[in-house]
mmCIF file of C-alpha atoms in Angstrom:
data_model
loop_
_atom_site.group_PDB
_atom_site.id
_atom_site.type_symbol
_atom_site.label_atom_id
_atom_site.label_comp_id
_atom_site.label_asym_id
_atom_site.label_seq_id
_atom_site.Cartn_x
_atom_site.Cartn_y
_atom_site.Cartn_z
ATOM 1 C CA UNK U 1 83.460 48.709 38.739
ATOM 2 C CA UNK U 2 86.907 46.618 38.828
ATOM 3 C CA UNK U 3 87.050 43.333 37.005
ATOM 4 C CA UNK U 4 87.938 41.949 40.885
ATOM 5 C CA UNK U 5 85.272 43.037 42.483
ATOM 6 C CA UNK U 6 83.430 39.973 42.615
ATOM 7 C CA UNK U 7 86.829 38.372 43.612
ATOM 8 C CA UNK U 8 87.098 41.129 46.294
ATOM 9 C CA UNK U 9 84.031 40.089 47.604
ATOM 10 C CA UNK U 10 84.524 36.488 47.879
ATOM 11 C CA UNK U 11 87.557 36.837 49.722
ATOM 12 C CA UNK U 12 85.698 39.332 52.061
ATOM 13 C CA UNK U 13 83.287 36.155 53.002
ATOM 14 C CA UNK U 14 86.032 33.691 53.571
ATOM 15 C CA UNK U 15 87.974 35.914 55.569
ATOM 16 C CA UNK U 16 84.574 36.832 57.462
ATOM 17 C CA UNK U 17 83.164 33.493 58.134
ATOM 18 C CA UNK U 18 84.361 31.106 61.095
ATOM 19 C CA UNK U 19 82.457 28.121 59.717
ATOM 20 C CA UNK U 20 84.734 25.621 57.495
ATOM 21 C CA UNK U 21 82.050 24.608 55.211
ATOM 22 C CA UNK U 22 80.953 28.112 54.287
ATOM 23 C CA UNK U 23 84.906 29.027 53.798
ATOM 24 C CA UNK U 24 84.633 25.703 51.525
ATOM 25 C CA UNK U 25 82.173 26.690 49.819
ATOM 26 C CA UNK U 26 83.432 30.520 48.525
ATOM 27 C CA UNK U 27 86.958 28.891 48.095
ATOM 28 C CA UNK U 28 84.734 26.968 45.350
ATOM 29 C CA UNK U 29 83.177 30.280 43.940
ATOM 30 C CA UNK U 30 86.740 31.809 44.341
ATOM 31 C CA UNK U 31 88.094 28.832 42.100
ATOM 32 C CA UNK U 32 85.203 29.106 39.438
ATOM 33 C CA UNK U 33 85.885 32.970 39.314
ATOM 34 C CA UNK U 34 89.267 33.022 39.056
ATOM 35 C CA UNK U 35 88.813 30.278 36.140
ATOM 36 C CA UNK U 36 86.089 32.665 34.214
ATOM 37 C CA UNK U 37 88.769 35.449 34.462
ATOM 38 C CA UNK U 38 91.885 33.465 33.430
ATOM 39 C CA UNK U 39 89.184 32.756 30.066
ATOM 40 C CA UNK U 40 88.532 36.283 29.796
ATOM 41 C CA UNK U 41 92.539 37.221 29.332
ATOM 42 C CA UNK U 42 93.921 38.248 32.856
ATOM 43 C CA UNK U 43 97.168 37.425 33.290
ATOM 44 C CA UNK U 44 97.836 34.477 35.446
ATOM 45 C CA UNK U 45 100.676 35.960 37.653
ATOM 46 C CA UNK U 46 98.820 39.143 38.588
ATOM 47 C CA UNK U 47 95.633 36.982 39.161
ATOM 48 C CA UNK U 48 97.563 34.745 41.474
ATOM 49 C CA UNK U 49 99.067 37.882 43.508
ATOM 50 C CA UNK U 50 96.126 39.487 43.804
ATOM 51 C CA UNK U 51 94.122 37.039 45.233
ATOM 52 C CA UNK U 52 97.217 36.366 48.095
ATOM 53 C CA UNK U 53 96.797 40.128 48.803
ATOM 54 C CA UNK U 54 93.039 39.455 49.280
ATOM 55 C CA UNK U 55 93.902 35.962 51.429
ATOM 56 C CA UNK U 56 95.351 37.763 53.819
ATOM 57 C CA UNK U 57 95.177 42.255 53.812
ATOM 58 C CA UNK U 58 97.701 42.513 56.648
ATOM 59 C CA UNK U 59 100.706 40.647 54.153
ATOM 60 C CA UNK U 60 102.800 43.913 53.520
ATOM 61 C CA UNK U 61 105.252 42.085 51.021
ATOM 62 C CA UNK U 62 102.106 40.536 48.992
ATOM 63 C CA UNK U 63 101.000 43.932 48.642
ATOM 64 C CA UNK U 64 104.936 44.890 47.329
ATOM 65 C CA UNK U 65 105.216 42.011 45.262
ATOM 66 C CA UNK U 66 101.598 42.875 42.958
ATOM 67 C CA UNK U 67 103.304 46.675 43.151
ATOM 68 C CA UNK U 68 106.523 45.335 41.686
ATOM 69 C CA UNK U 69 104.785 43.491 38.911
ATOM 70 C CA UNK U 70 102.446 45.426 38.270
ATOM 71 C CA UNK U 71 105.057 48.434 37.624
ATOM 72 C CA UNK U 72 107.700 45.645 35.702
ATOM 73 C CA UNK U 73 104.668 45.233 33.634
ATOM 74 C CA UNK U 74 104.169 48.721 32.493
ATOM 75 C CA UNK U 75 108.257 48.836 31.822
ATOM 76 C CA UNK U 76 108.520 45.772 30.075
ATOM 77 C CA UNK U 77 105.266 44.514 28.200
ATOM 78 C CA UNK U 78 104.914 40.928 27.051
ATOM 79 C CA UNK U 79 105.145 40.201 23.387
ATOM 80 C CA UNK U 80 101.256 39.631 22.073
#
């Protein structure tokens, strides 16, 4: 099971639901989850991109831009 799963989820509801206060409130359990990861050690950046490619599945260059990190990544890792 992926560490985003949950996050996965989440965005599945908001992107499901028509009704603003039920968006509200998994936006709120999106926040909280992305917080507990950030704690946990996931990079920020890839975080950040991989919840816009979860916003919104149809955004081709969201998809390109978490490829292109993702792979820059792998070629050049930060120092620890």
């Amino acid at each position: 099971m992926s560490i985003f799963a949950k996050l996965k989820n989440l965005y599945w509801q908001i992107r499901y639901h028509r009704n603003k206060s039920i968006k509200r409130r998994y936006y709120r359990y999106v926040f909280k989850e992305k917080q507990r990861l950030i704690e946990s050690g996931v990079d920020r950046e890839e975080l950040r991109l991989i919840c816009r490619v979860l916003a919104n599945r149809i955004n081709v260059h969201a998809e390109k831009r978490l490829e292109a990190y993702r792979k820059n990544r792998t070629e050049n890792p930060p120092f620890s």
